[in-house]
Amino acid sequence: MQTQLADFIKDTPEGREADAILRTCVHCGFCTATCPTYQLLGDELDGPRGRIYLIKQVLEGGPVTERTRLHLDRCLTCRSCETTCPSGVKYHRLLDIGRQVVEENVPRGGLEALTRLALKEVLPRPWLFNPAVAVGKVLKPFLPSALGDKIPEAAGAPAKPRPTAVRQRKVLALAGCVQPGLAPNINAAAARVLDRLGIQMIEEEKAGCCGALRFHLNAQEAALDDMRRNIDAWWPHVEAGAEAILMTASGCGAHVKEYGLLLKDDPLYAAKAARIADLTQDAAELVMAQKDALLPLLAHRPAAGRKVAFHSPCTLQHGQKIRGVVEELLEAAGFTLTPVADSHLCCGSAGTYSILQPVLSKQLRDNKLSALTAGLPEVIATANIGCLTHLQSGLGSPSSRPSIAGVRHWIELLEDQLTAPETDSAAGTVA
Amino acid sequence: MGDRLPDSPDFATDRAALLAGLGRILPASRLYGELEDLKPYECDGLTAYRNLPLAVALPETEAEVQSILKFCSANQVPVVPRGAATGLSGGAMPHHQGLLLSLAKFKKILKVNPVARTALVQPGVRNLAVSEAAAPYNLYYAPDPSSQIACTIGGNVSENSGGVHCLKYGLTVHNVLQVRGYTMEGEPVTIGSAGLDAAGLDLLAVMNGSEGMLTVITEVLVKLTPKPQVAKVVLAYFDSVTKAGNAVADVIAAGIIPAGLEMMDKAATHAVEPYVQAGYDLEAEAVLLCESDGTPEEVEEEIAAMRAVLEKSGATSLRVSANEAERLRFWAGRKAAFPAVGRITPDYLCMDGTIPRKNLAKMLLAIADMEKKYGLRCANVFHAGDGNLHPLIMYDANQPGELERATAFGAEILELSVALGGSITGEHGVGVEKITQMCAQFTPEELALFHGLKAAFDPAGLLNPGKAVPTPARCREYRQIRGEQA
């Protein structure tokens, strides 16, 4: 596509990156077909191709008002378009650059600014967030539904005890910001699975939010500080030989894998950030790499046979391009996967999107839940805390959905299966 | 370039009055009139030709469409209908004095009838979504343009779209039973019927390929086709494009009608392989994809016949798809070929000439010479089986003069298509892109008949004016210049 970037940006690193991305786009429109918001709204301005054009205008010095900002705000950053794009357009990077320029030109006021400030400051801090959830549960009946719906019905299953064995092989794991409060069993389950595989999982307390949250709320400088703090916290472990940095939330994983790119112009951190990004693995990648050790452990377990619908988070399938891996692990563990239509579409959670764009988010969630429950699963599995709580909020109370046990992280299901008592018949074959 | 529509008359539309009038029909969230919102609507899939509309309307109901058309008709405002805007000839390029009417919100599949094997759909339904909705009944919608993931049925009818399987299953015109819509004056029209034939003149054929100039389509009844029991594709590699071109003619001459017969040259396979990882042989100068479908016995027999012809025609190696996943992967590369070329060039023009199959090799050699003449690269991807060429002329719009060279390159290909006994368009339509070459294809008398047909539906000439059919003035000028050159 022809470009003519304005003087204010054309010779900056961001300007050069944006220009290169714009020039890969040939405007074919394939991306609109898999864009969740274009599919809902049918407006060029609410699809990737139109947003690329809007950003191009802004970077070329065109007029920019709330009108442009509205359509950029509606983007989920699910990156489904990147999976579809044959030309290889790095849309999410262009959006990051475009959103920052728009944010500077069209500042937000009043309640909107306040909401964003609260999200930026509270969510990444467990010491603020966890008490807030507790208070929220009490106040839930009095809150607007966009917010009330986000407070989990029952925080995920209580955490099982963590293994205490000290092992030679070690991986670092990110605890995350909201996950320990909302679903503490996820990382406990990951630690237990890894323990069975002979790997010790360490959580470094000094690490905190991965930075994605603030980054996508256009507090990019603050986000870079979150990232530097995590690098400092992890670095001694990396030097001590940690094999990998494990992510049990695919949203965090997608972001940490970009540390190298995002800090490439920071002379102090560029090299370390690249190393951290290289070491980062989603739980699915890490467990799959240990498949040879895992399969014998599963061999004598009862065939679970439980029907599971898997929702692959966008940050897993589009952001990290990990497809079919969790599904293979669940099947190996004896679960039966039910078919899910339009599995490429976002569930509407998308970080803070569910709070900032409640109407679209709810539509996407309801569509996703119909697709997930069509095959009558007993439980829904996913790989990201945001999707998990968002989908859970749409299921309603347990009494209204007796057939579905809820939404869980797949590693919890795998862990349940690993600790299930051995069956007689399986034991029989051993004897 | 092409910032105006020279073949359209002038209209004196007042934007404020237009917005005020439409504002009584549509809410503000579905009506755009500010530059910021209009700009992304300035072109379709052909970005070289752009034009800002005065306003964009996004109706959701037929009643809204009708009211908009009545208002525009009464106020002499030109209207350009638009679907998914994936078109490659500028058919949905806006009119600078008019309204752009988006039908993208009409995306309901109203009914799938497995017994009659039909689907009733709104115009904004994606081509692939029709096949997905029909899949539970083991049916599909046969025409499959490469953009089928995104392009929509209204646009398919307007451009009479083809696709890789149209060699055996026909173009859009062969797969549509009925079209409903509104004339520019807002009169409802139904053309065609659920039956295979109807009394009176066959106006349905006129609707297919009418490029948004006759009616605004709001509903389409399409035929569904039973899925074949088996389909397999043969990949045949060649060490020269000439041999591959001749092999196409040999396959057809042997009496075989493949379900699809496509060709890509080396430049094209190099562009798509990183995206699809289909495992194409990147050393070969050209690859043919030759598909057979039917019962297992039919496919086995036909694949054997195809192999024999392709080997005799000089294929250096052959590979048959081992399973359905592999077959789809082989096709995925072909279907993504246009945009994948975006990986190796910032911009391209996609040509659409169609020529007799026996002349394929001659055309490919001529294109190779033109690459040198214009100093631009060209990747060749095409529906070889029906002689429909899609040369992708690569250029860089940021380099002064390159677009002009690319346009001249394209014009020479189209004129050679006509000289070789072919046509300037196979399936993409004329739009604004090939309007000059219409003067090479048709006589002034023939063009006058086209204008007469247009006037029968739209006497005021308000629906998508300045597209597809050139004015006599343009053709006089064209002939004068050609005459001087000759």
Coordinates of C-alpha atoms in Angstrom, one line a residue, chain B residues 11 31 73 85 111 125 165 171 225 293 296 346 374 394 446:
Chain B
F11 CA -23.8 15.5 -10.3
L31 CA -24.2 7.0 8.5
S73 CA -33.3 9.0 -6.8
A85 CA -14.9 -4.7 -1.1
K111 CA -32.7 -20.8 4.6
V125 CA -23.1 -13.5 3.4
H165 CA -13.6 -25.1 -9.6
L171 CA -19.4 -19.6 -12.8
T225 CA -24.1 -29.1 -5.1
D293 CA -13.5 -35.6 -8.0
P296 CA -13.5 -43.5 -5.8
P346 CA 4.4 -3.6 -1.6
Y374 CA 8.5 -2.2 -18.3
M394 CA 4.5 -6.1 -8.9
E446 CA -22.2 -3.0 -29.1

